[in-house]
């Protein structure tokens, strides 16, 4: 059986914690898309970790972690993160990397920086991890599958062609130093030697495991609104953030994905540029940003301040719908305890008409938020262990969200720690 944990919004919904929690009852945890660009924050008995590439299951000794073929795989980021986790006292994890995964090349990272520089104000707010150039090359069929590092003839021949092409761009478009072929080849040889022990046919491994009745957890990165097909294009990421893509990016049968848990945060936040209808500014925003998450709303990978806003039920309804969420986890609810009143965006006004359907980007640019205001609960809900013990106004806020997103909320997170989770019986 396969379960997927995915984001219903712009990412940073607190998926890391929910994954870490569900990993406890899973045999295998799989990353199937994205790369080392976004990060999960996990707080457990070993400490506080920001994971970028490693699946959240690495903290358990009963789980096997898999990096699926759909990931943008950075060998140095992988090796460094493994070393950091081990330095934090975590026992050496069991981890397998797909022999079909493609590798992020050093020049992908450079091109990401150079292109953002070139675009200046019109830039995408990329994390500059090389993800967009990586996926461009993958689909232009000039990428490198990790298995090709072991076939010297193919590697040298392809690398020559690619370096020639990249050097034209470096010289004539970006006016930057050209790639040195020999140095790059040497780097790739070192990647090959470092990664060799982890590689296998992970699709086959997963199929065999599923046949044997194992439980697999797919761990998504970012959220629906960053999906390149269904998100706020072009301010999106370069690989699909949807649970359905798990079948492709992990190489598993689509019909095995039985549960899809969409994670949504009790207010909104987004990193980077792009439409964000319920965004707030000034003092009000600074306060929410400062109090948000477990250490304020700052990116786990970049440390950049996140943009914040009130809960957007229009975006979240769409976000859960596109994920085909079978249930929803509502996170970071404890942060809102300081507010007298809480606004929720329940509609978008576009050209004088109010809609609750999430529109295409040109219309989204014109959308103005329609807010409804609910009373706050004015207390700290951290430490509460039973859903029923939450203050009435807090439960009303959750019921209100559930009605508007039209998806059953079964988990409510009231603190960053693994055990700060409340089970709720949905009303839908
Ligand atoms: P992800 O990318 O979806 O995994 O999200 P992140 O882990 O980057 O962001 C979520 C942030 O919120 C992290 O700092 C978590 O430790 C924190 N967090 C998760 N759940 C809760 C919660 O219920 N309450 C609070 N206060 N913080 C939480």
mmCIF file of C-alpha atoms and ligand atoms in Angstrom, residues 11-17 38-43 48 222 263 265 291-297 300 306 331-335 382 413-416 420, ligand 1:
data_model
loop_
_atom_site.group_PDB
_atom_site.id
_atom_site.type_symbol
_atom_site.label_atom_id
_atom_site.label_comp_id
_atom_site.label_asym_id
_atom_site.label_seq_id
_atom_site.Cartn_x
_atom_site.Cartn_y
_atom_site.Cartn_z
ATOM 1 C CA UNK A 11 5.159 24.557 0.033
ATOM 2 C CA UNK A 12 6.403 24.909 3.638
ATOM 3 C CA UNK A 13 3.091 23.602 4.931
ATOM 4 C CA UNK A 14 4.860 21.448 7.506
ATOM 5 C CA UNK A 15 4.964 18.251 5.423
ATOM 6 C CA UNK A 16 8.276 17.261 7.010
ATOM 7 C CA UNK A 17 6.725 16.780 10.395
ATOM 8 C CA UNK A 38 13.250 23.131 -0.902
ATOM 9 C CA UNK A 39 13.653 21.854 2.609
ATOM 10 C CA UNK A 40 11.735 20.158 5.352
ATOM 11 C CA UNK A 41 12.314 20.969 8.977
ATOM 12 C CA UNK A 42 12.128 18.034 11.341
ATOM 13 C CA UNK A 43 12.409 18.188 15.083
ATOM 14 C CA UNK A 48 16.447 19.903 14.665
ATOM 15 C CA UNK A 222 6.573 22.096 -2.344
ATOM 16 C CA UNK A 263 -0.920 19.261 4.123
ATOM 17 C CA UNK A 265 -1.002 25.436 7.001
ATOM 18 C CA UNK A 291 5.635 34.028 15.242
ATOM 19 C CA UNK A 292 5.208 31.550 12.364
ATOM 20 C CA UNK A 293 6.532 27.993 12.081
ATOM 21 C CA UNK A 294 8.825 26.980 14.914
ATOM 22 C CA UNK A 295 11.415 29.718 14.347
ATOM 23 C CA UNK A 296 9.588 32.289 12.271
ATOM 24 C CA UNK A 297 8.736 32.016 8.585
ATOM 25 C CA UNK A 300 14.666 26.117 5.387
ATOM 26 C CA UNK A 306 8.728 34.027 3.564
ATOM 27 C CA UNK A 331 -0.668 22.456 10.594
ATOM 28 C CA UNK A 332 0.849 25.274 12.648
ATOM 29 C CA UNK A 333 -2.500 26.139 14.190
ATOM 30 C CA UNK A 334 -0.866 27.047 17.523
ATOM 31 C CA UNK A 335 0.762 30.120 15.956
ATOM 32 C CA UNK A 382 0.369 23.819 22.467
ATOM 33 C CA UNK A 413 -0.857 19.939 14.266
ATOM 34 C CA UNK A 414 -0.464 22.168 17.332
ATOM 35 C CA UNK A 415 3.316 22.369 17.650
ATOM 36 C CA UNK A 416 6.474 21.516 15.732
ATOM 37 C CA UNK A 420 2.041 17.536 18.781
HETATM 38 P P1 LIG B 1 7.661 21.543 4.626
HETATM 39 O O1 LIG B 1 8.552 21.981 3.539
HETATM 40 O O2 LIG B 1 6.237 21.427 4.171
HETATM 41 O O3 LIG B 1 8.129 20.326 5.337
HETATM 42 O O4 LIG B 1 7.617 22.717 5.680
HETATM 43 P P2 LIG B 1 8.798 23.228 6.609
HETATM 44 O O5 LIG B 1 9.229 22.126 7.457
HETATM 45 O O6 LIG B 1 9.815 23.975 5.863
HETATM 46 O O7 LIG B 1 8.014 24.368 7.391
HETATM 47 C C1 LIG B 1 7.232 24.137 8.414
HETATM 48 C C2 LIG B 1 7.775 24.826 9.644
HETATM 49 O O8 LIG B 1 6.807 24.785 10.597
HETATM 50 C C3 LIG B 1 8.972 24.138 10.264
HETATM 51 O O9 LIG B 1 9.778 25.094 10.899
HETATM 52 C C4 LIG B 1 8.339 23.181 11.275
HETATM 53 O O10 LIG B 1 9.172 22.851 12.379
HETATM 54 C C5 LIG B 1 7.214 24.019 11.723
HETATM 55 N N1 LIG B 1 6.011 23.298 12.115
HETATM 56 C C6 LIG B 1 5.424 22.195 11.568
HETATM 57 N N2 LIG B 1 4.257 21.934 12.177
HETATM 58 C C7 LIG B 1 4.103 22.899 13.120
HETATM 59 C C8 LIG B 1 3.070 23.198 14.057
HETATM 60 O O11 LIG B 1 2.043 22.548 14.144
HETATM 61 N N3 LIG B 1 3.271 24.296 14.849
HETATM 62 C C9 LIG B 1 4.360 25.084 14.766
HETATM 63 N N4 LIG B 1 4.460 26.132 15.564
HETATM 64 N N5 LIG B 1 5.339 24.834 13.883
HETATM 65 C C10 LIG B 1 5.209 23.762 13.082
#
